[in-house]
Short mmCIF file of C-alpha atoms in Angstrom, two decimals:
data_model
loop_
_atom_site.label_atom_id
_atom_site.label_comp_id
_atom_site.label_asym_id
_atom_site.label_seq_id
_atom_site.Cartn_x
_atom_site.Cartn_y
_atom_site.Cartn_z
CA MET A 22 1.60 3.01 3.50
CA GLY A 23 -0.05 -0.37 3.25
CA ALA A 24 -1.68 -2.97 1.08
CA LEU A 25 -5.22 -4.29 0.98
CA HIS A 26 -5.94 -8.01 1.07
CA LYS A 27 -9.54 -9.23 1.29
CA LYS A 28 -10.68 -5.83 2.62
CA GLU A 29 -8.03 -5.83 5.36
CA LEU A 30 -5.01 -3.57 5.53
CA ILE A 31 -1.76 -5.49 5.65
CA CYS A 32 1.89 -4.44 5.89
CA LEU A 33 1.17 -1.03 7.35
CA GLY A 34 4.20 1.18 7.28
CA LEU A 35 4.39 4.56 8.97
CA PHE A 36 7.15 6.83 7.73
CA ASN A 37 8.46 10.16 8.96
CA CYS A 38 9.51 11.17 5.46
CA SER A 39 8.09 11.78 2.03
CA ILE A 40 7.43 8.60 0.10
CA ASP A 41 9.57 8.37 -3.00
CA THR A 42 10.62 5.52 -5.28
CA ALA A 43 13.45 4.40 -2.98
CA VAL A 44 11.28 4.32 0.16
CA TYR A 45 8.41 2.58 -1.61
CA THR A 46 10.60 -0.01 -3.34
CA GLU A 47 12.37 -0.81 -0.07
CA TRP A 48 8.98 -1.28 1.64
CA VAL A 49 7.85 -3.62 -1.16
CA GLU A 50 11.07 -5.62 -0.98
CA ASN A 51 11.38 -5.84 2.82
CA GLU A 52 7.77 -5.83 4.03
CA LEU A 53 5.16 -6.41 1.37
CA ILE A 54 6.64 -9.37 -0.47
CA LYS A 55 7.13 -11.46 2.66
CA ASN A 56 3.52 -10.81 3.74
CA LEU A 57 1.70 -11.32 0.45
CA PRO A 58 -0.12 -14.62 0.06
CA VAL A 59 1.50 -16.98 -2.45
CA ASN A 60 0.94 -16.07 -6.11
CA SER A 61 -0.77 -12.76 -5.39
CA VAL A 62 -1.81 -10.19 -7.95
CA TYR A 63 -0.60 -6.80 -6.70
CA ILE A 64 -2.59 -3.92 -8.20
CA ILE A 65 -1.36 -0.36 -7.84
CA ASP A 66 -2.15 3.06 -9.21
CA ASN A 67 0.16 5.20 -11.29
CA ALA A 68 1.73 7.21 -8.46
CA SER A 69 5.07 8.61 -9.54
CA PHE A 70 6.95 6.45 -7.02
CA HIS A 71 5.46 3.19 -8.38
CA ASP A 72 8.39 2.39 -10.67
CA GLU A 73 7.43 -0.58 -12.84
CA LYS A 74 11.04 -1.30 -13.85
CA LEU A 75 11.97 -1.84 -10.19
CA LEU A 76 8.75 -3.37 -8.87
CA ARG A 77 7.88 -5.90 -11.57
CA PRO A 78 11.10 -7.94 -11.20
CA LEU A 79 10.86 -7.88 -7.39
CA LEU A 80 7.31 -9.17 -7.42
CA GLU A 81 7.70 -11.66 -10.27
CA GLN A 82 10.84 -13.20 -8.73
CA ASN A 83 8.66 -14.00 -5.74
CA GLY A 84 5.78 -15.49 -7.75
CA HIS A 85 3.49 -12.45 -7.82
CA ILE A 86 1.93 -10.51 -10.67
CA LEU A 87 2.02 -6.71 -10.90
CA LEU A 88 -0.87 -4.85 -12.54
CA PHE A 89 -1.49 -1.13 -12.82
CA LEU A 90 -4.87 0.55 -12.62
CA PRO A 91 -5.88 2.71 -15.57
CA THR A 92 -4.65 6.28 -15.27
CA TYR A 93 -6.98 8.61 -13.33
CA SER A 94 -9.27 5.88 -12.01
CA PRO A 95 -9.55 6.37 -8.24
CA GLN A 96 -12.96 4.67 -8.33
CA TYR A 97 -11.14 1.34 -8.85
CA ASN A 98 -8.52 1.94 -6.17
CA LYS A 99 -10.08 0.18 -3.19
CA ILE A 100 -7.35 1.11 -0.74
CA GLU A 101 -8.29 4.78 -1.16
CA LYS A 102 -11.53 4.00 0.70
CA LYS A 103 -9.48 2.61 3.61
CA TRP A 104 -7.32 5.74 3.70
CA ALA A 105 -10.48 7.88 3.73
CA GLN A 106 -11.78 5.80 6.63
CA ALA A 107 -8.48 6.27 8.47
CA LYS A 108 -8.64 10.05 7.96
CA HIS A 109 -12.22 10.06 9.25
CA TYR A 110 -11.23 8.21 12.44
CA LYS A 111 -8.20 10.45 12.89
CA ARG A 112 -10.44 13.55 12.83
CA LYS A 113 -13.23 11.97 14.87
CA TYR A 114 -11.02 10.70 17.69
CA ARG A 115 -8.36 13.41 17.41
CA CYS A 116 -5.55 10.90 17.62
CA ASP A 117 -2.16 10.57 16.00
CA VAL A 118 -1.53 8.14 13.17
CA ASP A 119 0.24 5.56 15.37
CA THR A 120 -2.71 5.38 17.77
CA LEU A 121 -5.17 5.33 14.91
CA PHE A 122 -3.68 2.23 13.30
CA ARG A 123 -3.04 0.41 16.57
CA GLN A 124 -6.58 0.88 17.89
CA PHE A 125 -8.96 1.43 15.00
CA MET A 126 -7.58 -0.18 11.88
#
């Protein structure tokens, strides 16, 4: 999991579990918020674990704005290109995810 800021991945989180609302919200609260630049606009897709009722107050209390992409619009979701790049490197160099992010991303 991660966020994209000025074309760079930030707040990378590697998890040995399925991502659900609790895991994602905890990551936002404990990792993302403290690493976002002041007064950021955080744009996310409509994944089922992106719970607006939990995320909006967390972000707004810290001076950020939460926006959602239109439904079914992966063409606007710039982080998806980074994940595709990561998958490409993972296949190309036959490495695990930890090595991938430490050395290539």
